[in-house]
mmCIF file of C-alpha atoms in Angstrom:
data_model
loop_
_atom_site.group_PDB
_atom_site.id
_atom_site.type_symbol
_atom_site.label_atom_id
_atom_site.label_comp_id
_atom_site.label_asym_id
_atom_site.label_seq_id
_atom_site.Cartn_x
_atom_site.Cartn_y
_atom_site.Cartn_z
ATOM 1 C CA UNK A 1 29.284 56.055 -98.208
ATOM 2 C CA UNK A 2 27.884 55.156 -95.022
ATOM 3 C CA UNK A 3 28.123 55.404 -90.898
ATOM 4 C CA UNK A 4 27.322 56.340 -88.223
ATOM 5 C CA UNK A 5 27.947 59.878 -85.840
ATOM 6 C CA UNK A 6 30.048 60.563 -83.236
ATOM 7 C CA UNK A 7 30.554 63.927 -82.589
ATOM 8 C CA UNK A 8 32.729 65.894 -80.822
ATOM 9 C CA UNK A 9 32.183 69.038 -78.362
ATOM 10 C CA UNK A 10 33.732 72.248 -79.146
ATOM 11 C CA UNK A 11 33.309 74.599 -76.029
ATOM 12 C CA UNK A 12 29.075 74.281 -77.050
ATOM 13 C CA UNK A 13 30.079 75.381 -80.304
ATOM 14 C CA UNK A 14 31.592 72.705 -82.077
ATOM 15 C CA UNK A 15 30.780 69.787 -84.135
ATOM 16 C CA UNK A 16 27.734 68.174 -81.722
ATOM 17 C CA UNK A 17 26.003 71.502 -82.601
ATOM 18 C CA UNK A 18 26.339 71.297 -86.403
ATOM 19 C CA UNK A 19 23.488 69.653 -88.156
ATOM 20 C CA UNK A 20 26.408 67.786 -90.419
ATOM 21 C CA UNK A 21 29.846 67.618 -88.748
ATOM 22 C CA UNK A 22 33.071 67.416 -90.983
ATOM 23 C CA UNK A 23 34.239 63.873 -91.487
ATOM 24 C CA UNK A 24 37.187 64.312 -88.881
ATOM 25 C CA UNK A 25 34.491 65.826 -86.088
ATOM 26 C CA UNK A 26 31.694 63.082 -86.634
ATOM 27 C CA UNK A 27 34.454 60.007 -86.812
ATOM 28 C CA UNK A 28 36.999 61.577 -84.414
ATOM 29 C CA UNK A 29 37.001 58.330 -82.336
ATOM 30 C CA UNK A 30 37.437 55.833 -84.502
ATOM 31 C CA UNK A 31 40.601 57.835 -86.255
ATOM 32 C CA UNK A 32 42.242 58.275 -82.603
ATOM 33 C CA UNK A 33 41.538 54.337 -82.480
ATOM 34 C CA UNK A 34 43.038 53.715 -86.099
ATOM 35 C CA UNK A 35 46.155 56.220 -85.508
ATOM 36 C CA UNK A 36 46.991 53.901 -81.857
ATOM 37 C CA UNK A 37 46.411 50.892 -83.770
ATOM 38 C CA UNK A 38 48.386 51.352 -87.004
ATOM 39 C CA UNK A 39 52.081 50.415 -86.473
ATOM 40 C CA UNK A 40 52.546 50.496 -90.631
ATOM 41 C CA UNK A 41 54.850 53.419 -92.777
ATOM 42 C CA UNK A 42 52.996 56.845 -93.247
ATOM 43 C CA UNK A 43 53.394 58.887 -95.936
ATOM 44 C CA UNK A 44 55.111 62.944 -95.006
ATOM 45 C CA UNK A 45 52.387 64.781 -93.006
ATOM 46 C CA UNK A 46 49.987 61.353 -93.478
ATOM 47 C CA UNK A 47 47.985 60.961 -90.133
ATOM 48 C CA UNK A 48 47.646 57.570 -90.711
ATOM 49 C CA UNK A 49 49.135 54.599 -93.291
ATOM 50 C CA UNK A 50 47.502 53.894 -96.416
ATOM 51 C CA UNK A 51 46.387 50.651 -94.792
ATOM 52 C CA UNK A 52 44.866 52.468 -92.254
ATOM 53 C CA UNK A 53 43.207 54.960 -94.392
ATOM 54 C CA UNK A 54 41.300 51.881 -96.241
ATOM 55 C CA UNK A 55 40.254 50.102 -93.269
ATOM 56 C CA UNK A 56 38.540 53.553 -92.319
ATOM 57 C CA UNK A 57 37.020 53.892 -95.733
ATOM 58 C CA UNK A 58 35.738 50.300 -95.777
ATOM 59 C CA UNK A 59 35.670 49.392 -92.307
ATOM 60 C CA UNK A 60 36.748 46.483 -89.948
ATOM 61 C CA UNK A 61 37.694 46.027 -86.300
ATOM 62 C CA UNK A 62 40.878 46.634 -84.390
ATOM 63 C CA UNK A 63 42.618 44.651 -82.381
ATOM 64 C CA UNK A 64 41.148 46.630 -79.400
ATOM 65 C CA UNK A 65 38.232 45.803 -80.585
ATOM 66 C CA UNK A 66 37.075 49.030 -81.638
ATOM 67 C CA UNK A 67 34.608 48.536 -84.655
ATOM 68 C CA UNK A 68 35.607 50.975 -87.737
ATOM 69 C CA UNK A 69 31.962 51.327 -89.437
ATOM 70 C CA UNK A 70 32.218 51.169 -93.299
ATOM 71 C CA UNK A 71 32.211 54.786 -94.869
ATOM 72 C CA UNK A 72 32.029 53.199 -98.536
ATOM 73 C CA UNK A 73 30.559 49.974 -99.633
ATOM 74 C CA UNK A 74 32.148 49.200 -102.505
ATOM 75 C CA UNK A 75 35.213 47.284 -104.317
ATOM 76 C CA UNK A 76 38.173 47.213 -102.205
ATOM 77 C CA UNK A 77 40.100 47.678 -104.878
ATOM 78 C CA UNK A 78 38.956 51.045 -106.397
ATOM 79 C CA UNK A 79 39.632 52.282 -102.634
ATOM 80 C CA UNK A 80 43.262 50.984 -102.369
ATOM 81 C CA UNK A 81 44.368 53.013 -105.943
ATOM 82 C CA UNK A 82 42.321 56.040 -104.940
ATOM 83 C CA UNK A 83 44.561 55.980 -101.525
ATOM 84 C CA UNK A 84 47.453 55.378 -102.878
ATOM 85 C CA UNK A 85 47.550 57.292 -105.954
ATOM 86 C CA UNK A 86 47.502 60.076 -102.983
ATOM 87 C CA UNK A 87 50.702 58.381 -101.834
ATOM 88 C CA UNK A 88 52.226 59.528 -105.107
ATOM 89 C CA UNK A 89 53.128 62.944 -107.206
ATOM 90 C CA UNK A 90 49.911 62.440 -108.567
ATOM 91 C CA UNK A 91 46.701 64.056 -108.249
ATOM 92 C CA UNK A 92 43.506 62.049 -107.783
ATOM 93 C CA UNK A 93 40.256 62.255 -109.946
ATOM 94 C CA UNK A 94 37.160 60.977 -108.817
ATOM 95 C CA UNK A 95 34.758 60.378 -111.563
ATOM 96 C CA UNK A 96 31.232 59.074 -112.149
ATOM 97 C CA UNK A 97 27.116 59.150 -112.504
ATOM 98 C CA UNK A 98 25.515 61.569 -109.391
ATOM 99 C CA UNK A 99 24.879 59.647 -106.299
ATOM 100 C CA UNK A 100 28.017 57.757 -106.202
ATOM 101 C CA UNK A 101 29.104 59.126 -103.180
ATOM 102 C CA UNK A 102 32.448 60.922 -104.853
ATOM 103 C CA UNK A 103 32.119 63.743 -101.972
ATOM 104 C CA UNK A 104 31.664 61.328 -99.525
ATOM 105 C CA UNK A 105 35.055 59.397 -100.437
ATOM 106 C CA UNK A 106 36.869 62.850 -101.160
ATOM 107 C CA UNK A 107 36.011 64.283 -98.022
ATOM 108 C CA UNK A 108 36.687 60.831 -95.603
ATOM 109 C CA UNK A 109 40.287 60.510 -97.493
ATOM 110 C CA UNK A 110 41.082 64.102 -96.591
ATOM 111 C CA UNK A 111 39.979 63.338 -93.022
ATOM 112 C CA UNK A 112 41.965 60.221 -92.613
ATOM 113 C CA UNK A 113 44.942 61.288 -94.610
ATOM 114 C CA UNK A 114 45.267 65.087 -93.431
ATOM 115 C CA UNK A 115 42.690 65.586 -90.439
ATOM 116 C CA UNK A 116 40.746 68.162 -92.325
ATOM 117 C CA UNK A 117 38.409 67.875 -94.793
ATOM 118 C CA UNK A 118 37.454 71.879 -95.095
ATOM 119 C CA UNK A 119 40.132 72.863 -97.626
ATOM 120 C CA UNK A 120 37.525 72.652 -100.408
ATOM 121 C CA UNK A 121 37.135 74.523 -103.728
ATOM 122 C CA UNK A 122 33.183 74.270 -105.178
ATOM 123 C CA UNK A 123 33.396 73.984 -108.924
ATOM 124 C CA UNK A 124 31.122 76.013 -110.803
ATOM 125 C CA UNK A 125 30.351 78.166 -113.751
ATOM 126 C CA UNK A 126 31.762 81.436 -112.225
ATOM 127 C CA UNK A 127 34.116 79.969 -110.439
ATOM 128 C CA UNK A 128 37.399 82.238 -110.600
ATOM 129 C CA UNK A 129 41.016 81.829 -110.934
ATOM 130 C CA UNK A 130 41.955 83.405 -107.486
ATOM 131 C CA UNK A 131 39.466 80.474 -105.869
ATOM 132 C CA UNK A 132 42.112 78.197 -106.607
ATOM 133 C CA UNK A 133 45.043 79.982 -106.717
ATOM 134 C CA UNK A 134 44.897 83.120 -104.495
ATOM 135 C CA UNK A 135 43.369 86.442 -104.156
ATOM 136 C CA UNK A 136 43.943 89.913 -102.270
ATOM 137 C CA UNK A 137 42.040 91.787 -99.285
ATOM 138 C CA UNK A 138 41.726 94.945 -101.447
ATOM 139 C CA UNK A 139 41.466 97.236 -98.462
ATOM 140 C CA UNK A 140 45.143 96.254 -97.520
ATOM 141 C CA UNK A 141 46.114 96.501 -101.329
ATOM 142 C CA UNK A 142 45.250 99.618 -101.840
ATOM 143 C CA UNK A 143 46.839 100.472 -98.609
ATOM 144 C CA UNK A 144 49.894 99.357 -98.733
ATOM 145 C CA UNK A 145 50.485 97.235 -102.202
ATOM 146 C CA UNK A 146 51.031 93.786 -102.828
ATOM 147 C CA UNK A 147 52.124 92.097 -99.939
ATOM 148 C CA UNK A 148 51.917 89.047 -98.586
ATOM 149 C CA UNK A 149 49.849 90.555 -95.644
ATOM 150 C CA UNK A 150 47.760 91.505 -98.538
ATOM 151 C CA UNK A 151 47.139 88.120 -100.007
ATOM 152 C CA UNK A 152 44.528 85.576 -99.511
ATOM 153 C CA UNK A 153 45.414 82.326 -99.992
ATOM 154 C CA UNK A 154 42.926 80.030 -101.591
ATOM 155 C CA UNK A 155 42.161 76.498 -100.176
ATOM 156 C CA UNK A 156 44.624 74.620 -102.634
ATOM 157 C CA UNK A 157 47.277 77.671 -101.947
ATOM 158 C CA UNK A 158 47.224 76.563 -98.271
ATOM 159 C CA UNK A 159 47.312 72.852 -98.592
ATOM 160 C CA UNK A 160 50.065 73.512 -100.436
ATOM 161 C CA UNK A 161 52.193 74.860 -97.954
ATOM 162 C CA UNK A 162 50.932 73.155 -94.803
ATOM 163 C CA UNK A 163 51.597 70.043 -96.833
ATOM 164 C CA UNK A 164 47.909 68.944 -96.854
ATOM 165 C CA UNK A 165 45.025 67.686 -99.034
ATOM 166 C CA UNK A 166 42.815 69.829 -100.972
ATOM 167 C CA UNK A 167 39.523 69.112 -102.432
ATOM 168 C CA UNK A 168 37.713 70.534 -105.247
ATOM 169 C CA UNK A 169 34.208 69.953 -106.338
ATOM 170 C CA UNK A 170 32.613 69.633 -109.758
ATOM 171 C CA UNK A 171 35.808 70.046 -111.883
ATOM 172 C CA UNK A 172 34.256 70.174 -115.450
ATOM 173 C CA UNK A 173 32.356 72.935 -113.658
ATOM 174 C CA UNK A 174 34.688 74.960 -113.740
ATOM 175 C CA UNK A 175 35.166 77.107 -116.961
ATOM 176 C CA UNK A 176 38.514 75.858 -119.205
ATOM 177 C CA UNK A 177 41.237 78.739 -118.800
ATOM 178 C CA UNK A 178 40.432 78.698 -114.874
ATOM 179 C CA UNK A 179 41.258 74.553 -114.281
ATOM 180 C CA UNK A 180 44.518 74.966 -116.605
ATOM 181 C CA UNK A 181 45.559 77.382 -113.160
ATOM 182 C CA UNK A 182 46.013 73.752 -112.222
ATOM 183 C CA UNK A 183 48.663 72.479 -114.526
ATOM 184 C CA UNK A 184 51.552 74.120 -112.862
ATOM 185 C CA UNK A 185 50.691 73.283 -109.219
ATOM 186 C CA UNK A 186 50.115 69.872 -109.999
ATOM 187 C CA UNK A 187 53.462 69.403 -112.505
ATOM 188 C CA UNK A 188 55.886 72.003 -111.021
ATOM 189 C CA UNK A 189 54.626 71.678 -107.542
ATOM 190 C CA UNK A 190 54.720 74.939 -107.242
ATOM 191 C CA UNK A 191 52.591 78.257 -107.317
ATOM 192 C CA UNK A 192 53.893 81.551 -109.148
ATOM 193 C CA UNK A 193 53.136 84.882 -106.899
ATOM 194 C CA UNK A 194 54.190 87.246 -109.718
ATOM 195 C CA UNK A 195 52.598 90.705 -108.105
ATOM 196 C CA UNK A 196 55.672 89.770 -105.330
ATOM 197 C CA UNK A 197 58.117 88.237 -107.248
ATOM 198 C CA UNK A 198 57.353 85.367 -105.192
ATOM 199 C CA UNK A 199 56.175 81.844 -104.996
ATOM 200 C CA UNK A 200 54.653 78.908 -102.770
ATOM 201 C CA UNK A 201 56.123 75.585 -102.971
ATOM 202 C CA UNK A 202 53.919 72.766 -102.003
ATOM 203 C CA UNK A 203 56.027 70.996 -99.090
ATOM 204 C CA UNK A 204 55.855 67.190 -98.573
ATOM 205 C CA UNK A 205 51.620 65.536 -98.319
ATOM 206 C CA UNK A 206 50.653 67.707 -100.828
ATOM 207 C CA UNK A 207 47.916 66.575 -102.564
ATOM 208 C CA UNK A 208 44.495 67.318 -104.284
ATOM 209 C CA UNK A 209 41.156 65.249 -104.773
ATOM 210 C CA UNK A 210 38.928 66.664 -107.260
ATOM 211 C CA UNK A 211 35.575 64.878 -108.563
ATOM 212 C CA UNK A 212 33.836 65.158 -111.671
ATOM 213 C CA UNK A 213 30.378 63.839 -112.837
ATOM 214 C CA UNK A 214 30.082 61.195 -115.921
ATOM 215 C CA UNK A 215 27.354 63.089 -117.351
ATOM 216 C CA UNK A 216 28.970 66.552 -117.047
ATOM 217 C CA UNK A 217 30.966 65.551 -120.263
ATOM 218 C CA UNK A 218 30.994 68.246 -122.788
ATOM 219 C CA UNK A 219 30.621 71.085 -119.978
ATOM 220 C CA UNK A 220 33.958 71.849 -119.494
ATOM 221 C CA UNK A 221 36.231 68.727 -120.535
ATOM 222 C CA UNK A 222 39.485 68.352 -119.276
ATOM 223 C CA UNK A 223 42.284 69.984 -121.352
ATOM 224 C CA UNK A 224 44.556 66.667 -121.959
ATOM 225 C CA UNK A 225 47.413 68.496 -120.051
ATOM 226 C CA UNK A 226 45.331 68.717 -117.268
ATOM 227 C CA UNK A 227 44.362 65.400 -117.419
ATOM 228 C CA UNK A 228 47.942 63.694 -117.109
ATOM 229 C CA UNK A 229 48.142 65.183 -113.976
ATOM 230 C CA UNK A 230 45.369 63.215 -112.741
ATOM 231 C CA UNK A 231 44.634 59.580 -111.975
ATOM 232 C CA UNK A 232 41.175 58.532 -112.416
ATOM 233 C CA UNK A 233 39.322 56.661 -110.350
ATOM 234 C CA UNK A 234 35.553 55.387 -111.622
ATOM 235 C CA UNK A 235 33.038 54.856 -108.800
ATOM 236 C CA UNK A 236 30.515 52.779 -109.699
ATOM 237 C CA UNK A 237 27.306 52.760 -108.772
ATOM 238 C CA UNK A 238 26.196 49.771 -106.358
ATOM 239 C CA UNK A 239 26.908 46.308 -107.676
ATOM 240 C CA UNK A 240 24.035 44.233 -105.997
ATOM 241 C CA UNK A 241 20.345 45.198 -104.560
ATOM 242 C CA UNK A 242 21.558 43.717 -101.045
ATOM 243 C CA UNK A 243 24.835 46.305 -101.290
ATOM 244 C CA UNK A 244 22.580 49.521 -102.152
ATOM 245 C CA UNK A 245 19.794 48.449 -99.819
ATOM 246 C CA UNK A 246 22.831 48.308 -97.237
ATOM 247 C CA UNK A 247 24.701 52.005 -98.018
ATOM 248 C CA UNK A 248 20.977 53.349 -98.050
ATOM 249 C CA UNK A 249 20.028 52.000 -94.467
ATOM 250 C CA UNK A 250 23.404 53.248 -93.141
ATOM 251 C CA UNK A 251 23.364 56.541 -94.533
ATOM 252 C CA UNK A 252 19.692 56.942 -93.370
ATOM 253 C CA UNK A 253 20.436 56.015 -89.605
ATOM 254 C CA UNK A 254 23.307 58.192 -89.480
ATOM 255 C CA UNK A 255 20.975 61.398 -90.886
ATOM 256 C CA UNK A 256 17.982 59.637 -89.328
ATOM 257 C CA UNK A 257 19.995 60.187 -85.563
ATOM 258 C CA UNK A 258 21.371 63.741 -86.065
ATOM 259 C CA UNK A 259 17.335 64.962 -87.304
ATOM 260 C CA UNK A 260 15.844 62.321 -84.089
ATOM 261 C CA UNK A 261 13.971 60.877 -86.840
ATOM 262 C CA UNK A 262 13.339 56.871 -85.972
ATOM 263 C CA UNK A 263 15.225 54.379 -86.763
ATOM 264 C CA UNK A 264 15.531 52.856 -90.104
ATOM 265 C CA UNK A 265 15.365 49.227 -89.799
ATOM 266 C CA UNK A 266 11.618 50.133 -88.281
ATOM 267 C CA UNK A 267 11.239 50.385 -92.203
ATOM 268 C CA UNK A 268 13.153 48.007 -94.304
ATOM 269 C CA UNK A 269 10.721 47.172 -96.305
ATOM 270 C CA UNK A 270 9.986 50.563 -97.579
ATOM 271 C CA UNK A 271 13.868 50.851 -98.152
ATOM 272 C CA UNK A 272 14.258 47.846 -100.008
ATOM 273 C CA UNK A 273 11.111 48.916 -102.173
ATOM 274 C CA UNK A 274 12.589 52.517 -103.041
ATOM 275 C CA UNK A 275 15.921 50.947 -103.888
ATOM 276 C CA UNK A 276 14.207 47.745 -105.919
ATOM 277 C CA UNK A 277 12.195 50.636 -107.696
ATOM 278 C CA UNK A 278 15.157 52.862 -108.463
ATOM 279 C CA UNK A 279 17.750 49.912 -109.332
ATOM 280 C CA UNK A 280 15.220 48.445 -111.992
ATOM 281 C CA UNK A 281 13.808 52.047 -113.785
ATOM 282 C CA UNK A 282 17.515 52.920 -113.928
ATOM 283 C CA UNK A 283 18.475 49.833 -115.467
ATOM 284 C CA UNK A 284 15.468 49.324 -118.034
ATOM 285 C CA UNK A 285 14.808 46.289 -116.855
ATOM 286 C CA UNK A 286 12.842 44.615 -114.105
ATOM 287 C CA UNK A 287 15.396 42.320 -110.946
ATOM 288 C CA UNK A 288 14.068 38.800 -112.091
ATOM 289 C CA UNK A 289 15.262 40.271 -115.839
ATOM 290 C CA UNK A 290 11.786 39.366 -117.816
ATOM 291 C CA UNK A 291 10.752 42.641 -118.587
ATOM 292 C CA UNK A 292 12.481 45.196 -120.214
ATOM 293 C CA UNK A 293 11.650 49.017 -118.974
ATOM 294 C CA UNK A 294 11.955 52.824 -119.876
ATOM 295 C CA UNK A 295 14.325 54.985 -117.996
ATOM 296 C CA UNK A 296 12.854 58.006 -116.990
ATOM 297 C CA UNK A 297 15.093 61.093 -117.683
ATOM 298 C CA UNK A 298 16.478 61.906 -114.057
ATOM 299 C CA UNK A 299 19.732 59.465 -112.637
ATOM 300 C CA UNK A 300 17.736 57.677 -109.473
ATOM 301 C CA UNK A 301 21.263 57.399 -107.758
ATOM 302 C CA UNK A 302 22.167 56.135 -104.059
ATOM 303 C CA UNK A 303 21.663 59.573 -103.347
ATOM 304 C CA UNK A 304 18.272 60.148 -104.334
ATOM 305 C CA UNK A 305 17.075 57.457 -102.868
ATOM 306 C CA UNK A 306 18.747 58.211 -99.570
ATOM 307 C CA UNK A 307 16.772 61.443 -99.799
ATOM 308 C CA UNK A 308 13.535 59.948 -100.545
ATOM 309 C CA UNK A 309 13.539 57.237 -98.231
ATOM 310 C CA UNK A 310 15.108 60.190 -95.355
ATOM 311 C CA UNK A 311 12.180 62.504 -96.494
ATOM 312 C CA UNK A 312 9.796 59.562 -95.724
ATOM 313 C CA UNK A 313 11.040 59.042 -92.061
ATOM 314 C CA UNK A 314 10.025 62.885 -91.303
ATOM 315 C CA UNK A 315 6.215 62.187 -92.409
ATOM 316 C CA UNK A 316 6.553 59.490 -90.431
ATOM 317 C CA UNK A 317 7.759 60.512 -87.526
ATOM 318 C CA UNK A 318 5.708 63.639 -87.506
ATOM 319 C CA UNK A 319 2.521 62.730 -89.326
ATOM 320 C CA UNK A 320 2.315 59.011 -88.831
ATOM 321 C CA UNK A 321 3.304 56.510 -85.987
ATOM 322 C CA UNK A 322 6.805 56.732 -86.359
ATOM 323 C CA UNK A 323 6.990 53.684 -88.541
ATOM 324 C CA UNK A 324 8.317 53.931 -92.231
ATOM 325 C CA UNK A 325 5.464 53.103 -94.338
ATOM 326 C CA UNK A 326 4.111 52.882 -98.017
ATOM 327 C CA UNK A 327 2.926 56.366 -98.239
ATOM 328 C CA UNK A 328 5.730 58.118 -96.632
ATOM 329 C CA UNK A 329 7.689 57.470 -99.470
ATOM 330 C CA UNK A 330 5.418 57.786 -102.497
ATOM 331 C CA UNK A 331 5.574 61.415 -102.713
ATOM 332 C CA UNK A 332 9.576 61.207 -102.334
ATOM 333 C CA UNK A 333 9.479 58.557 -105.435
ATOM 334 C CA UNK A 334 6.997 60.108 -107.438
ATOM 335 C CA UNK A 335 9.295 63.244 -107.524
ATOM 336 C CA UNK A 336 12.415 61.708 -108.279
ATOM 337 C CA UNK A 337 11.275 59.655 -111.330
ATOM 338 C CA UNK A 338 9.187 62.529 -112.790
ATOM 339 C CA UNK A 339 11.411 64.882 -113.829
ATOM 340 C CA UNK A 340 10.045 65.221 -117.421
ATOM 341 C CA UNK A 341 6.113 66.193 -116.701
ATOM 342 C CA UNK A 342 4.992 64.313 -120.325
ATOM 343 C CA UNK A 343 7.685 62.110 -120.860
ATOM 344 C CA UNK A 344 8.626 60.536 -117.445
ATOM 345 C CA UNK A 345 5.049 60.625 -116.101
ATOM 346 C CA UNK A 346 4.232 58.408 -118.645
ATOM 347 C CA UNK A 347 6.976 55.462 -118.014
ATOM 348 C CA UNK A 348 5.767 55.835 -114.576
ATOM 349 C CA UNK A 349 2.492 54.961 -115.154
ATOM 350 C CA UNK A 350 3.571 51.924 -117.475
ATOM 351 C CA UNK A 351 5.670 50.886 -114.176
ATOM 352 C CA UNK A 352 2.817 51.148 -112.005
ATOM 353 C CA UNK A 353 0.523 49.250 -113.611
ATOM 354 C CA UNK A 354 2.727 46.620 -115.667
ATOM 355 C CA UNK A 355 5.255 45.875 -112.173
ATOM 356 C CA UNK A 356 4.165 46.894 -109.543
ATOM 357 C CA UNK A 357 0.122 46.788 -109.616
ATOM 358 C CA UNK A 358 1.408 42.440 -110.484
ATOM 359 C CA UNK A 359 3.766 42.101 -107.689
ATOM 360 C CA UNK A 360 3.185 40.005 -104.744
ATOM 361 C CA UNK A 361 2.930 41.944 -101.389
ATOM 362 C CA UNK A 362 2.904 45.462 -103.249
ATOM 363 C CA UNK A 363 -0.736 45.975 -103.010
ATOM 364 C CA UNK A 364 -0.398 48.610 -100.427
ATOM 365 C CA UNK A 365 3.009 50.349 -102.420
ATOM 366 C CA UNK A 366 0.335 50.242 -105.760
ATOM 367 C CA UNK A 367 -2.321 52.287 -104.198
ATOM 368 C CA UNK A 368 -0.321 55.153 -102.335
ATOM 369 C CA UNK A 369 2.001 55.450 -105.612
ATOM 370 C CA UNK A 370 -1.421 55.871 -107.365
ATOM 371 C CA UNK A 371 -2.739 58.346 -104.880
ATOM 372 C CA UNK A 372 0.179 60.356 -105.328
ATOM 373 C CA UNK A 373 0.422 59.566 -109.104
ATOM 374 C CA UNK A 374 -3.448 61.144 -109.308
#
């Protein structure tokens, strides 16, 4: 869930010109490093071992030296099924509250595993059939028929036969009738081209990430066929303060140097304040456990608070003295917690006063929070 850039050129074009480079782009050195380093078995079409592919999830250093920066702070564990359930016939489902950095894993395993990350399907309401099994340029169609000059292959269509991994995005998203396109591809390996009398056979590393969101539930469930064909993996959100303070500081350098914003350890203790904030209205209760909070209505993920504390280093670096301060990121809190107007206003005032107005060194937090709040 975190790092740090290292982009590559493209003829001027490439990834050091795109305000967020793919995974394989931004990282590109320390996968040539892993792939020269890793003497262990690799899965068909796998650019590197599964060993490898954890070490560039959760980082570590080489015997080169080369420092692999951590991608996802997290239990080791959840990373070494998620990679190896990849290694397998089955498909991998990565499930849990927003902000816990599903894209992030989903799009760093494709990049290890495959070298490409781009081979994505976006889940949503109108999401159709052909988006992840194939569709037609209708000008040829009507041309010259169905033919396979004709077709347009979808994302999942091509991983399929270049023996790669596909992603998609937002599964329950994704109305009922159109995931069950799924069931065949993932059991039968295999996708039907009727209009040709024809099919594509997925050829050896194969595979497909897909994440869903925990509160999604009830949107558009899983069928239980479909769900066989899946293993899921829970991401949880960050176990300790010291772990989410650390994945937020990361992530903020990293977007911090690609938007020359400055750097974030210039405000720690703004960052540990926005995650101390979020960590105890999310969990009802203040961090020394003797009082017991409302939640407000919104999730105050990892995410969010990335955002907020990101958001704060632009006032600061364009309205302030380029240090991360108190009322950079009042604004960015106030609007994540208030989602409600009546409701959530409300248990952010009770915060306010009962927490934070009482805590030690939070005078100056109080009184931009209330300016804000006003």
């Amino acid at each position: 869930m975190t790092g740090t850039t290292g982009a590559e050129t493209d003829s001027g074009t490439g990834a050091e010109q795109a305000l967020r480079p793919h995974a394989e782009d931004a990282f590109a050195d320390e996968l040539k490093a892993l792939a020269a380093a890793d003497d262990r078995p690799r899965p068909a079409r796998w650019n590197l071992s599964p060993w490898a592919v954890a070490t560039y999830l959760l980082g570590g250093t080489l015997p080169d030296g080369t420092v692999v920066t951590p991608k996802y702070v997290g239990p080791r564990r959840i990373v070494e099924v998620a990679v190896t359930t990849l290694a397998t016939d089955r498909a991998l489902l990565l499930l849990g509250v927003p902000g816990t950095a599903k894209t992030w894993v989903s799009e760093h395993l494709a990049a290890a595993i495959s070298g490409d990350s781009t081979l994505l399907v976006q889940g949503t309401a109108g999401t159709p059939e052909e988006a992840i099994r194939y569709g037609w340029n209708y000008a040829q169609l009507l041309t010259n028929g169905p033919s396979r000059d004709a077709l347009v292959p979808s994302p999942v269509m091509r991983a399929m036969a270049e023996g790669r991994l596909a992603r998609i995005e937002e599964l329950t998203r994704i109305p009922a009738d159109v995931q069950d396109s799924l069931i065949t591809i993932l059991s039968e390996k295999t996708l039907p081209i009727p209009e040709l009398g024809a099919e594509t056979q997925a050829v050896r590393g194969f595979n497909l990430i897909a994440t869903a969101n925990d509160r999604d539930r009830g949107v558009n469930d899983l069928s239980s066929a479909l769900r066989r064909r899946f293993n899921t993996v829970v991401l949880p959100l960050p176990a300790s303060a010291e772990d989410e303070i650390d994945i937020v500081s990361r992530r903020v350098d990293q977007l911090g140097r690609g938007l020359d914003l400055p750097a974030a350890p210039e405000g720690a203790t703004e960052i540990r304040r926005v995650v101390t904030v979020f960590r105890e209205l999310r969990g009802g209760v203040t961090e020394d456990g003797r009082t017991k909070l409302k939640s407000p209505s919104g999730t105050l993920s990892t995410a969010e608070a990335i955002s907020v504390v990101t958001n704060g280093l632009a006032l600061a670096a364009h309205f302030g003295d380029g240090v991360l301060r108190a009322g950079d990121v009042a604004a960015g809190i106030l609007g994540a917690v208030v989602r409600d107007p009546a409701a959530d206003r409300l248990i952010w005032h009770e915060y306010l006063e009962t927490v934070v107005r009482e805590r030690d060194g939070w005078k100056d937090f109080y009184r931009a929070c209330r300016e804000v709040s006003a």
